[in-house]
Short mmCIF file of C-alpha atoms in Angstrom, two decimals:
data_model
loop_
_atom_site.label_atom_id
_atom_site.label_comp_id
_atom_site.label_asym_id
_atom_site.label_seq_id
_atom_site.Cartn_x
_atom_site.Cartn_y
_atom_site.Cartn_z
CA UNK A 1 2.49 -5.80 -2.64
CA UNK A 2 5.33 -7.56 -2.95
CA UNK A 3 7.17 -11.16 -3.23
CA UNK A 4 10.57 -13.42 -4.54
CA UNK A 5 11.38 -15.69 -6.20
CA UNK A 6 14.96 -17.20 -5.85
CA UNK A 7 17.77 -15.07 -4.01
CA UNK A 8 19.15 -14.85 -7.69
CA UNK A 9 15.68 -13.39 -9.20
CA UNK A 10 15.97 -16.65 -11.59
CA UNK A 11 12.30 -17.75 -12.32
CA UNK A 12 11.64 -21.35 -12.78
CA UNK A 13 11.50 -22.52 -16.34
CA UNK A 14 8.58 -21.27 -18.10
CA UNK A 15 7.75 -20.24 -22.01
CA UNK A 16 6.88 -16.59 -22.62
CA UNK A 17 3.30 -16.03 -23.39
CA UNK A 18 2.35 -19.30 -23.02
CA UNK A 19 -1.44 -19.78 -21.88
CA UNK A 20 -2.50 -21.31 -18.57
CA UNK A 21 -5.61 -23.65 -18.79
CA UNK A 22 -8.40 -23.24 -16.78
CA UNK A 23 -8.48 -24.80 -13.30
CA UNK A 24 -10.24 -27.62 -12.51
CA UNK A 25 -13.13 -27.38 -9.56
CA UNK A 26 -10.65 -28.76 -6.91
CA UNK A 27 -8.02 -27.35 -7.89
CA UNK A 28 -9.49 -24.11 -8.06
CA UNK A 29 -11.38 -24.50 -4.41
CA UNK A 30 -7.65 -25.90 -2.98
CA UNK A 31 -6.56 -22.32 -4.20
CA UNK A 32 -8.70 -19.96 -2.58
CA UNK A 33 -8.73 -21.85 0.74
CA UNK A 34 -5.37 -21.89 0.57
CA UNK A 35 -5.25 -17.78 -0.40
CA UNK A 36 -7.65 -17.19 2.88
CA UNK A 37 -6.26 -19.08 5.79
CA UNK A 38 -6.62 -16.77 8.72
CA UNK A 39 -8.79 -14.60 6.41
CA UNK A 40 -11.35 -13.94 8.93
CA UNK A 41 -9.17 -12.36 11.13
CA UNK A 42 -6.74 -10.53 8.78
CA UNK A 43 -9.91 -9.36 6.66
CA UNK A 44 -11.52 -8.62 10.13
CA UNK A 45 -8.31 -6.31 10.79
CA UNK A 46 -8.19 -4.29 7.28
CA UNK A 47 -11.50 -3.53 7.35
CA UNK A 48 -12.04 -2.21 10.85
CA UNK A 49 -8.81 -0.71 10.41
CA UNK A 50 -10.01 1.17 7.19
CA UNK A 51 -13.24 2.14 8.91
CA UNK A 52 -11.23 3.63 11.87
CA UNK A 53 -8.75 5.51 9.64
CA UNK A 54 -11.83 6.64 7.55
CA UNK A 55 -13.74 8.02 10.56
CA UNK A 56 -11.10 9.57 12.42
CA UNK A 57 -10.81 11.76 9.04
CA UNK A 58 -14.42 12.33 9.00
CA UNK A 59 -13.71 13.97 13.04
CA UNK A 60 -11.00 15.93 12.33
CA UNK A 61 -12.71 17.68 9.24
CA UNK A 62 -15.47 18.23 11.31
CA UNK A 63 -13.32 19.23 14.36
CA UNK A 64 -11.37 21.39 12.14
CA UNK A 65 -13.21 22.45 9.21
CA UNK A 66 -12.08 22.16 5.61
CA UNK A 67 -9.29 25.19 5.65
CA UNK A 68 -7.50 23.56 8.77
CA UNK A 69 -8.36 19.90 7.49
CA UNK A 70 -6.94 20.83 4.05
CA UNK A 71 -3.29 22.21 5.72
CA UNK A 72 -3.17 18.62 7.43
CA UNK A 73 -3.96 16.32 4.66
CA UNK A 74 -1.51 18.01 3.00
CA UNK A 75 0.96 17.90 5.42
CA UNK A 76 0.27 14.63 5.70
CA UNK A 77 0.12 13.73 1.69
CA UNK A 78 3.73 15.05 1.48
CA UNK A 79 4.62 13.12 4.17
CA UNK A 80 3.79 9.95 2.93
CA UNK A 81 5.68 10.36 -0.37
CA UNK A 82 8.57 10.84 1.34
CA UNK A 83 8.65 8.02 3.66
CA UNK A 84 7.76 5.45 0.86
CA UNK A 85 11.20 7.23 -0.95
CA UNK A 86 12.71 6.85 2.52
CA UNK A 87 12.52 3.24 2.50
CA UNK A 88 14.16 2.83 -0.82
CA UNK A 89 12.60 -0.19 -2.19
CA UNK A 90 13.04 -1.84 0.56
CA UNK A 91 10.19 -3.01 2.22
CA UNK A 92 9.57 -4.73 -1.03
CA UNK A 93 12.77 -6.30 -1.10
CA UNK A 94 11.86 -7.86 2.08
CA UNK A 95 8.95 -9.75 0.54
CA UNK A 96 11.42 -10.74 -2.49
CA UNK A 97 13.81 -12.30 -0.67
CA UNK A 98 13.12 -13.53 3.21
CA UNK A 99 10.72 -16.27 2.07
CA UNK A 100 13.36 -17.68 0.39
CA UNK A 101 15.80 -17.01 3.21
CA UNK A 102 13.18 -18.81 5.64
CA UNK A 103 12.96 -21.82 3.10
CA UNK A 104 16.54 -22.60 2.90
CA UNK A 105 17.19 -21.25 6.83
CA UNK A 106 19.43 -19.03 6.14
CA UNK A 107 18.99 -17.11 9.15
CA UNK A 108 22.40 -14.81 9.08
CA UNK A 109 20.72 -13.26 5.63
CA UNK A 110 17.40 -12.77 7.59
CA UNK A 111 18.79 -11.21 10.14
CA UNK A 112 20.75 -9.13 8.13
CA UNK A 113 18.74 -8.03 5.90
CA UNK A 114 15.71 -6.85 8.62
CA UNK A 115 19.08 -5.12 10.33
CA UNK A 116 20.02 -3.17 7.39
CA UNK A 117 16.82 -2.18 5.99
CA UNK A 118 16.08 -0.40 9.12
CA UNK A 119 19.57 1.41 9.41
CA UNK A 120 19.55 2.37 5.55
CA UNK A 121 15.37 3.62 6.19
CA UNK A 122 15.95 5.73 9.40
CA UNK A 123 19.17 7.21 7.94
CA UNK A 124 17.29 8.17 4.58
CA UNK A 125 14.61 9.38 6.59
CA UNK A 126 16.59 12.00 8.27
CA UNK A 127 17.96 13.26 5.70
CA UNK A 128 15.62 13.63 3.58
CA UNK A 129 13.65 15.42 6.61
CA UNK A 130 15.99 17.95 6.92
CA UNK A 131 16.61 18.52 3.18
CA UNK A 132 13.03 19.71 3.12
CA UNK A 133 13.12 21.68 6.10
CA UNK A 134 15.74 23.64 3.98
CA UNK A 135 13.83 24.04 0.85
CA UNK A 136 10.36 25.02 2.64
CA UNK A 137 12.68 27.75 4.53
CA UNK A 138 13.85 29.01 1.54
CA UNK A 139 10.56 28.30 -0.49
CA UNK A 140 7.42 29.05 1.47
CA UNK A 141 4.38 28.40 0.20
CA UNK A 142 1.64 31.14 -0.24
CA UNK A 143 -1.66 29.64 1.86
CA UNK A 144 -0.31 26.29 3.26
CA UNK A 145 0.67 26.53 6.61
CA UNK A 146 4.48 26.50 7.23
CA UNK A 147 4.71 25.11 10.55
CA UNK A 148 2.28 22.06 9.81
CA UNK A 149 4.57 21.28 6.81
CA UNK A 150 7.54 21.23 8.94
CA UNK A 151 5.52 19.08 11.44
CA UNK A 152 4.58 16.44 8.85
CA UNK A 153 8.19 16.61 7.16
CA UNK A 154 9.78 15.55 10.61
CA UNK A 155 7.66 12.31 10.93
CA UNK A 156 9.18 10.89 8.23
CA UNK A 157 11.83 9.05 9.56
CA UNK A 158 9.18 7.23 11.66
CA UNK A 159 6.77 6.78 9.35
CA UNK A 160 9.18 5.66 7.08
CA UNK A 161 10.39 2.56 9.57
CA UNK A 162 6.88 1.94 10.57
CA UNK A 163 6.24 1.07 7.00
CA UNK A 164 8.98 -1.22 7.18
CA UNK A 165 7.96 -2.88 10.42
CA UNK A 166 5.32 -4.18 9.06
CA UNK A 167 6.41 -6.13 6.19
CA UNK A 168 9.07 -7.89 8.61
CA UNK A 169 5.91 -9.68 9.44
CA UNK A 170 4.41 -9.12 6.48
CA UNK A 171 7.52 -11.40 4.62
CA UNK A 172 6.81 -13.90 7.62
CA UNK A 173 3.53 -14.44 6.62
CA UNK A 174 1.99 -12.74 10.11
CA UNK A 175 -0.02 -10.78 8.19
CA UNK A 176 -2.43 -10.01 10.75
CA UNK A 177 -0.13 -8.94 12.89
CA UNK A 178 1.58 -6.80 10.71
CA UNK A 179 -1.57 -4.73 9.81
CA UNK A 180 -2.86 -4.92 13.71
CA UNK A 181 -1.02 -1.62 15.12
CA UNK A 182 -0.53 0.23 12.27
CA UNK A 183 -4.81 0.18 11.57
CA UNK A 184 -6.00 -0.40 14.71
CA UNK A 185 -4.17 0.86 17.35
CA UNK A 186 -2.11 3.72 15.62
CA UNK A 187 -5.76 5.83 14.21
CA UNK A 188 -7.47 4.85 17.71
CA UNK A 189 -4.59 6.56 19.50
CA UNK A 190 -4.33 9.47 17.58
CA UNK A 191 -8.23 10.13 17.82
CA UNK A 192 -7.68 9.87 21.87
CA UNK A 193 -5.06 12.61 21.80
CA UNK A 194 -6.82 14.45 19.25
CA UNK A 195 -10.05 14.88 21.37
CA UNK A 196 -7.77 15.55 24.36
CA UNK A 197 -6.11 18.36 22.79
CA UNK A 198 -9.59 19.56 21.74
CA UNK A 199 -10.65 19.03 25.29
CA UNK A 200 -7.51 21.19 26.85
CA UNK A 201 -7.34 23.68 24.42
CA UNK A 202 -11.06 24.40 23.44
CA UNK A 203 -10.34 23.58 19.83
CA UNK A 204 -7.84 21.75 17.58
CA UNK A 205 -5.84 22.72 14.48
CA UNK A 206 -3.92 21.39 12.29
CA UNK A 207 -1.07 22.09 14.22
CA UNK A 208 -2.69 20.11 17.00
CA UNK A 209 -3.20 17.46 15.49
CA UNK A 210 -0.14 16.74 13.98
CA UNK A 211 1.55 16.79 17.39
CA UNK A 212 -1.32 14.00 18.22
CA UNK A 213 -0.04 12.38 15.43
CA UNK A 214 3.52 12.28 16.70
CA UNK A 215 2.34 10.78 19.90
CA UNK A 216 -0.06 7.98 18.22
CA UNK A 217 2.84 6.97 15.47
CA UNK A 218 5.72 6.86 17.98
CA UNK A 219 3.56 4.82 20.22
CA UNK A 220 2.72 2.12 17.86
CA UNK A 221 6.34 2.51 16.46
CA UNK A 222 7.54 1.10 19.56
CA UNK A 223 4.57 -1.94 19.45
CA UNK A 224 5.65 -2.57 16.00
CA UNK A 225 9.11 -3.15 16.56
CA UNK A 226 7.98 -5.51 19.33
CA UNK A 227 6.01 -7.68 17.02
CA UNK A 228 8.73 -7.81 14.45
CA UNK A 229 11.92 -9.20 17.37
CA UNK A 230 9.08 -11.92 17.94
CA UNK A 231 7.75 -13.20 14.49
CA UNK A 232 11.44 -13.50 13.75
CA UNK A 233 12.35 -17.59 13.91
CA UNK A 234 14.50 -17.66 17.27
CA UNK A 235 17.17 -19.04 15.27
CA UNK A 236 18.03 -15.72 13.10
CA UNK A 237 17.56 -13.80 16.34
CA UNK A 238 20.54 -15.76 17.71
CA UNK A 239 22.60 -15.46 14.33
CA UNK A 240 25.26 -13.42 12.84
CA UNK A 241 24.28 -11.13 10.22
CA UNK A 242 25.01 -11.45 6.66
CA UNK A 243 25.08 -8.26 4.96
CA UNK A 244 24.45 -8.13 1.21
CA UNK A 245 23.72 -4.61 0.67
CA UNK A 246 24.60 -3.98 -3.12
CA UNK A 247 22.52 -7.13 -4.13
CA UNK A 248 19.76 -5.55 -1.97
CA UNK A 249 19.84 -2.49 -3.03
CA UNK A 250 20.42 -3.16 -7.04
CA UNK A 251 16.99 -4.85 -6.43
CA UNK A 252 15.15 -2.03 -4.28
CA UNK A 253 16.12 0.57 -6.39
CA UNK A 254 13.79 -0.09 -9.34
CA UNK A 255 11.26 -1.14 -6.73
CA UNK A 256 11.52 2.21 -5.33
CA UNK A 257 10.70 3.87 -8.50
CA UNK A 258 7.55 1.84 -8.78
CA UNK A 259 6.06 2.30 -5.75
CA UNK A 260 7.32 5.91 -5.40
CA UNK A 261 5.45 6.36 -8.55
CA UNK A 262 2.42 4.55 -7.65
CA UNK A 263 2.53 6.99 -3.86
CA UNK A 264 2.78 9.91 -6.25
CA UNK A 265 0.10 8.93 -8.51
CA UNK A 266 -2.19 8.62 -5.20
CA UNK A 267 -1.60 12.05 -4.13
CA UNK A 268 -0.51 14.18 -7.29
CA UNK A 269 -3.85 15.41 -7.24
CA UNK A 270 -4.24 16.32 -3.70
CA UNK A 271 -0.78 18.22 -3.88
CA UNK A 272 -0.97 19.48 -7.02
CA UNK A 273 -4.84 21.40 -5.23
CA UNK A 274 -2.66 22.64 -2.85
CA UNK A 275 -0.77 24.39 -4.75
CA UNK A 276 -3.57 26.00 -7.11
CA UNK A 277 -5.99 25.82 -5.18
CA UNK A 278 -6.88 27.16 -1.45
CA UNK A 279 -6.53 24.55 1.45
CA UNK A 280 -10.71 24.50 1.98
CA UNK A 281 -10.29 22.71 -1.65
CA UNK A 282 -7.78 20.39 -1.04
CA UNK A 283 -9.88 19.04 2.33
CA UNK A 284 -12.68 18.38 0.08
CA UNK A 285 -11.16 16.71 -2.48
CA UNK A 286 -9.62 14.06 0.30
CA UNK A 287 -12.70 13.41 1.64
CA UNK A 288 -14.17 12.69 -2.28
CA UNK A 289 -10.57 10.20 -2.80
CA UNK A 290 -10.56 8.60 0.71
CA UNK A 291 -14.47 7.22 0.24
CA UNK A 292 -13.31 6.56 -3.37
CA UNK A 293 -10.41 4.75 -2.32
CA UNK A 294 -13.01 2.00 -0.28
CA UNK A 295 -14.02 0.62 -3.67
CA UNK A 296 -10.27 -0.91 -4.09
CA UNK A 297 -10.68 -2.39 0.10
CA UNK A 298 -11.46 -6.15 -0.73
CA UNK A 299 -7.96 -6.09 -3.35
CA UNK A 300 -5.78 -4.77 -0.52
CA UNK A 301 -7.29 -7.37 1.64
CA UNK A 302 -6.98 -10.32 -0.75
CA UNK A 303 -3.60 -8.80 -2.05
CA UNK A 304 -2.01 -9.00 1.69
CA UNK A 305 -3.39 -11.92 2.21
CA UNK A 306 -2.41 -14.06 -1.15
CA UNK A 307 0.99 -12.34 -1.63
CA UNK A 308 3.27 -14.18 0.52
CA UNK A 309 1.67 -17.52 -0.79
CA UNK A 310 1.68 -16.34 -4.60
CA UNK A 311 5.50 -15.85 -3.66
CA UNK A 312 6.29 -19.22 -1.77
CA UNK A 313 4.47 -20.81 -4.91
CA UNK A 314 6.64 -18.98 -7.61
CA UNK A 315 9.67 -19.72 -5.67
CA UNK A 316 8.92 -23.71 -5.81
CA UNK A 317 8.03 -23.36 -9.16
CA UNK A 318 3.99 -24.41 -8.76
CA UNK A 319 2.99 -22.70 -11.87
CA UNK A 320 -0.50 -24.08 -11.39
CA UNK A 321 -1.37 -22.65 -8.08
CA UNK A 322 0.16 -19.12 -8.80
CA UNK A 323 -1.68 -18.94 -11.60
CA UNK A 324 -5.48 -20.03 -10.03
CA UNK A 325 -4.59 -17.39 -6.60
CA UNK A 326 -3.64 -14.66 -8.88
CA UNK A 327 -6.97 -15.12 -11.04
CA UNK A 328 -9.23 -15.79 -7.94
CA UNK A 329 -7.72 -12.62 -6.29
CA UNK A 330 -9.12 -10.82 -9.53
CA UNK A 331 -12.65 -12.71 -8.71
CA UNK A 332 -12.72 -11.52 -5.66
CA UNK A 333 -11.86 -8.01 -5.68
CA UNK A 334 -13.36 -6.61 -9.13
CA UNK A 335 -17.18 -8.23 -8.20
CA UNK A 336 -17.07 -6.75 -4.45
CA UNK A 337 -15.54 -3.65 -6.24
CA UNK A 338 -18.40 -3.49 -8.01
CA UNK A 339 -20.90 -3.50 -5.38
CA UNK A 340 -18.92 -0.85 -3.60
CA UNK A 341 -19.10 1.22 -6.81
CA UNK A 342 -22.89 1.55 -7.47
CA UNK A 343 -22.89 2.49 -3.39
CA UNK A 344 -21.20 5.11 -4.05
CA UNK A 345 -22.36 6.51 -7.05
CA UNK A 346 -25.87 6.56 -5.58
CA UNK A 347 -25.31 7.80 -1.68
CA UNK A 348 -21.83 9.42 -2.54
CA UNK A 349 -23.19 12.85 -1.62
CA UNK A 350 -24.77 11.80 1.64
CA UNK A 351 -21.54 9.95 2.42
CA UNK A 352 -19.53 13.08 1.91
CA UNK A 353 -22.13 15.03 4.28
CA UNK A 354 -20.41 13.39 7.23
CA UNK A 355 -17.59 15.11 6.99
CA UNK A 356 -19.42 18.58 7.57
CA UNK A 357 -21.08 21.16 6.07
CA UNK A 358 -19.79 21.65 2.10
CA UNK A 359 -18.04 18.58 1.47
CA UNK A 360 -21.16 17.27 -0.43
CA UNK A 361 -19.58 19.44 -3.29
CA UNK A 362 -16.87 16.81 -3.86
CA UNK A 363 -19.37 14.26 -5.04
CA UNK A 364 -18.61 15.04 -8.82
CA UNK A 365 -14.43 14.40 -7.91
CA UNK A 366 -16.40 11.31 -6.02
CA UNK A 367 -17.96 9.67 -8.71
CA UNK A 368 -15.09 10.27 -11.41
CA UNK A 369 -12.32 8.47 -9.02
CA UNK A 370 -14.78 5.54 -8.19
CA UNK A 371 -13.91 5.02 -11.91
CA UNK A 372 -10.47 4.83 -11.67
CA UNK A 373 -10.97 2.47 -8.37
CA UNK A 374 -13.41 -0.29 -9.82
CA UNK A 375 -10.68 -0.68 -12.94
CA UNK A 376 -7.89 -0.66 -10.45
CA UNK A 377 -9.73 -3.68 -9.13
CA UNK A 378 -10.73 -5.37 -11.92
CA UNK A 379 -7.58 -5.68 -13.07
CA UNK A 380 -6.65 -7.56 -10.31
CA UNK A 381 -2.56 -8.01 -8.48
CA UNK A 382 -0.77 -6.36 -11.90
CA UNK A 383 2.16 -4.89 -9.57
CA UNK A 384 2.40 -7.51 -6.82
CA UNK A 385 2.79 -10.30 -10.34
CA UNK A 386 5.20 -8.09 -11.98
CA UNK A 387 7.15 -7.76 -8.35
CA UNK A 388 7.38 -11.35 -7.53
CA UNK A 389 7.99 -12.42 -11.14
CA UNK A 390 11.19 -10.14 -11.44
CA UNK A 391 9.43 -7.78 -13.89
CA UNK A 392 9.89 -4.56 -11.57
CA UNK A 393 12.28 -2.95 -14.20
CA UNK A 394 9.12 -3.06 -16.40
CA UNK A 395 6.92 -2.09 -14.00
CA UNK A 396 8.91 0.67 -12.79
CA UNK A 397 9.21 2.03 -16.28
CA UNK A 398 5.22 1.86 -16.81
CA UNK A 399 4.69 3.72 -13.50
CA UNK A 400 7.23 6.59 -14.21
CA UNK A 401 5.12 6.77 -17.46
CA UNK A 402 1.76 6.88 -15.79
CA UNK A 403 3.14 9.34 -13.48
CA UNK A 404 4.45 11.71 -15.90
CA UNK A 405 1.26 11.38 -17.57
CA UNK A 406 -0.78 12.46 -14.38
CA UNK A 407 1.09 15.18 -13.45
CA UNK A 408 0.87 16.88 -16.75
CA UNK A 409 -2.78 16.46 -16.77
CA UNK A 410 -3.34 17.73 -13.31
CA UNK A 411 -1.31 20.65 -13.97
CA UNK A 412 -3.27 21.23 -17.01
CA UNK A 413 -6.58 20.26 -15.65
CA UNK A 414 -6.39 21.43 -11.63
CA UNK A 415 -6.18 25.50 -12.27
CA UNK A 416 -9.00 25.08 -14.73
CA UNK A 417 -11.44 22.34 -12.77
CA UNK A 418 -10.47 22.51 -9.51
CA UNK A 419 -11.09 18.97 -7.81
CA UNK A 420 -13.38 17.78 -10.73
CA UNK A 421 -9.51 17.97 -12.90
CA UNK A 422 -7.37 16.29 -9.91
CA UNK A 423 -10.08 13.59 -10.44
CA UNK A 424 -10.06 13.15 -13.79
CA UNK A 425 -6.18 13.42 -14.33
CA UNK A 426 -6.08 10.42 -11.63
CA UNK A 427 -8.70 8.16 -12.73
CA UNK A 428 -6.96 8.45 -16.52
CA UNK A 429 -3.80 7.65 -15.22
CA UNK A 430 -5.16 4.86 -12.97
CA UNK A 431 -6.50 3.51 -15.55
CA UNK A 432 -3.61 3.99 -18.04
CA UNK A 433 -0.96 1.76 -15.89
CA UNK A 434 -3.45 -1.01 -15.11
CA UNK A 435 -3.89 -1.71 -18.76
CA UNK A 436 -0.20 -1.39 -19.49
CA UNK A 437 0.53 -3.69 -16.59
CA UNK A 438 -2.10 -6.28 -17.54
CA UNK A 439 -0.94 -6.74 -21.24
CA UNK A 440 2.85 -7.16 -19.95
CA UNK A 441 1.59 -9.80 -17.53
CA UNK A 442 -1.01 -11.94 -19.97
CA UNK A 443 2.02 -11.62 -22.92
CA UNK A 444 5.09 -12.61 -20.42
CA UNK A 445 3.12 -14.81 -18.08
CA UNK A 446 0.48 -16.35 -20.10
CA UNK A 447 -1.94 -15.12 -17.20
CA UNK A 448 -5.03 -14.37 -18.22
CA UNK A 449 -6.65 -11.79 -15.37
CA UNK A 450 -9.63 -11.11 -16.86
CA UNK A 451 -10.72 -14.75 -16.95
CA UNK A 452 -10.95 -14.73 -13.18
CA UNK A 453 -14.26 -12.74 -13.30
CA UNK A 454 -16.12 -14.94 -15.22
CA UNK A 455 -14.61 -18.32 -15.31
CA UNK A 456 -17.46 -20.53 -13.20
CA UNK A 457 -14.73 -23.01 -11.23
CA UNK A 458 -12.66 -19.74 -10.19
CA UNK A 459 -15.81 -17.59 -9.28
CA UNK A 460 -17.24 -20.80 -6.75
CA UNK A 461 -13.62 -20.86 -5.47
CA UNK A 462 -13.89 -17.37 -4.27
CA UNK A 463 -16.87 -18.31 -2.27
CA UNK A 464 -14.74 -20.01 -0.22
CA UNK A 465 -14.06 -16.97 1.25
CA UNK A 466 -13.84 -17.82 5.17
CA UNK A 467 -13.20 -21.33 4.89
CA UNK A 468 -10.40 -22.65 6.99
CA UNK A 469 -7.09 -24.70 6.23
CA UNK A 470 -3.47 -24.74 7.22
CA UNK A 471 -0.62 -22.43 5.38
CA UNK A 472 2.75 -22.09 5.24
CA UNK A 473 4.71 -20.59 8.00
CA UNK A 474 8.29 -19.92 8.59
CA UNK A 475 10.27 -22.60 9.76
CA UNK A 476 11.79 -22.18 13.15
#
């Protein structure tokens, strides 16, 4: 998601609102080659990676069946709203600011900021671990299952730091390597000691499976944090920190909101059927918002891939080029989206059917959050702009908005609907802070997103897809 500009946050000179002209053939094809270096193998990565996360969830519903599956997507859902608060902004913050530390070498504030981010992350982690434990033993939920909860609440710190991990390398620009054992290795581990717990114990629960779960993420912890002491230039390895934790921080903190915001607007819905709802319910409805969630694949891809060069390029001031990867990134993702879309819409139902018997019923949640998906695509990199182009603040505020906004309609909608009213209160708000987002880009930035999916020069760019170049890499 995530880039910087100066160490300062000052953008280069620019006039508010002022339009960017279209790019010329050359300039346009220099863009998206640039954009896809290594695509083939980072795209290659993502996408197997999604597949494997997708069918592991397809096994354990059908291991597990929808009550059990719903306790541990759940568990899970809960989980992963805390560790995103556990990192406080930070993982972001590494994208804002160690391309700019690599630029100038200024390898005591590389290594001290990768230092402290993972102190201040495994310390919030904790702590917000055992806060919960306190409020679920005081609280306890009618039909969820307590000890699952506790389970998922406790992988937190880990989960949290594995997050982080990866956009060490992320910042670096090793992007496939920073997506390699998080979606590869970390869902093909925890399938193995799934079906080995199935295999010893004649079945597998929740409970189960969230101890296979603490196996596979610890492992791939461990691989992680590997990866990140090598992709670090030798010469910050060998360096004496520099620690500037309020400047950090100041900058996180907004950050945090935003993507908190954006983690709770993915799974609002999902908790919010938890709680009204019985757990068979909730299973359903995350097998309907997982296959929804592959219409928004080829933006993820594109976004991990063009972010760290849409950063470098603000940072030096290359209006031009920021401008042509942030439209052809909208070319890309809102045409493939679209494909994915009418996929779904027409073999949703049959899709669902994999995950057992009765999840076909989620086909009408299905088809409502494909909605939400294909405009979350269309409108192309809104967050990852406003992030590298210091307009978090703003974004923060439109995401707390959007937020709000979801959670009253799922509360009004869920008791009422069931998963057809998680659906609909998600795809609004989707929809609501992708609009919002787009309009304070085109009016600050002069950016024009929309113009990426039918300007000719940008759309024969993006069929450039797998063509090789060079790109920038940190300086050793």
């Amino acid at each position: 998601m995530l880039r910087k500009e100066s160490i300062d946050f000052t953008p280069p000179p620019q006039v508010p609102g002022a339009g960017t002209e279209l790019a010329t053939e050359p300039e346009a094809s220099s863009a998206m080659t640039h954009l896809l270096t290594g695509s083939a193998a980072v795209a290659l990565i993502w996408v197997a990676g999604t597949g494997l996360q997708y069918g592991s969830q397809v096994l354990f519903a059908r291991w597990m069946g929808a009550p059990e599956y719903g306790n541990y997507v759940y568990a899970t859902a809960l989980g992963q709203i805390l560790a995103i608060v556990s990192g406080l902004g930070l993982p972001i913050v590494l994208m804002r600011f160690v391309p700019g530390y690599v630029t100038r070498h200024d390898w005591n504030g590389l290594r001290g900021i990768v230092r402290r981010s993972r102190q201040l992350t495994v310390a919030a982690g904790i702590a917000l671990a055992a806060l919960l434990t306190i409020v679920l033993s005081i609280v306890r939920p009618g039909s969820l299952d307590i000890i699952v909860l506790l389970l998922g609440t406790w992988l937190v710190p880990a989960a949290a730091l594995s997050n982080l991990e990866s956009e060490i390398s992320h910042s670096l620009n090793r992007v496939a390597l920073s997506y390699l054992f998080p979606f590869l290795a970390d869902p093909l581990l925890c399938v193995g000691s799934a079906l080995a717990l199935k295999g010893l114990r004649g079945h597998l629960s929740a409970t189960l499976l969230m101890m296979a779960r603490y196996f596979s993420l610890s492992l791939t912890l461990v691989l992680q944090f590997a990866v990140s002491q090598i992709v670090i230039p030798a010469a910050a390895r060998g360096s004496t920190p520099r620690f500037e934790t309020v400047l950090w921080l100041r900058a996180s903190l907004p950050l945090l909101l935003m993507t908190g915001c954006y983690v709770v607007l993915s799974r609002a819905d999902l908790l919010t059927l938890g709680l009204f709802r019985p757990p068979g319910e909730a299973g359903l409805y995350s097998a309907a918002a997982r296959t929804a969630g592959l219409g928004s694949l080829v933006l993820s891809v594109v976004n991990a891939m063009g972010g760290p060069i849409m950063s470098e390029a603000w940072s030096r001031g290359d209006r031009t080029r920021f401008d042509l990867l942030a439209r052809t990134i909208v070319a890309v993702a809102g045409w493939a989206s679209l494909g994915v879309a009418l996929v779904l819409w027409t073999g949703g139902s049959r899709i669902l059917a994999m995950f057992g018997p009765g999840f076909s019923a989620g086909y009408g949640a299905l088809a409502i959050l494909v909605v939400g998906n294909l405009v979350n695509s269309a409108a192309g990199p809104v967050a990852t702009l406003a992030t590298i182009t210091g307009r978090g603040d703003a974004a923060a505020k439109i995401f707390a908005w959007a937020t709000l906004a979801d959670l009253v309609l799922c509360i009004l909608l869920v008791p009422r609907l069931g998963s057809v009213g998680a659906a609909v209160a998600t795809a609004a708000s989707m929809c609501l802070w992708n609009a919002w987002l787009n309009r304070v880009i085109s009016r600050d930035l002069g950016i024009r997103l929309s113009g990426g999916l039918t300007d000719r020069r940008t759309l024969k760019a993006a069929s450039l897809l797998f063509r090789p170049t060079s790109s920038w890499k940190p300086a050793e």
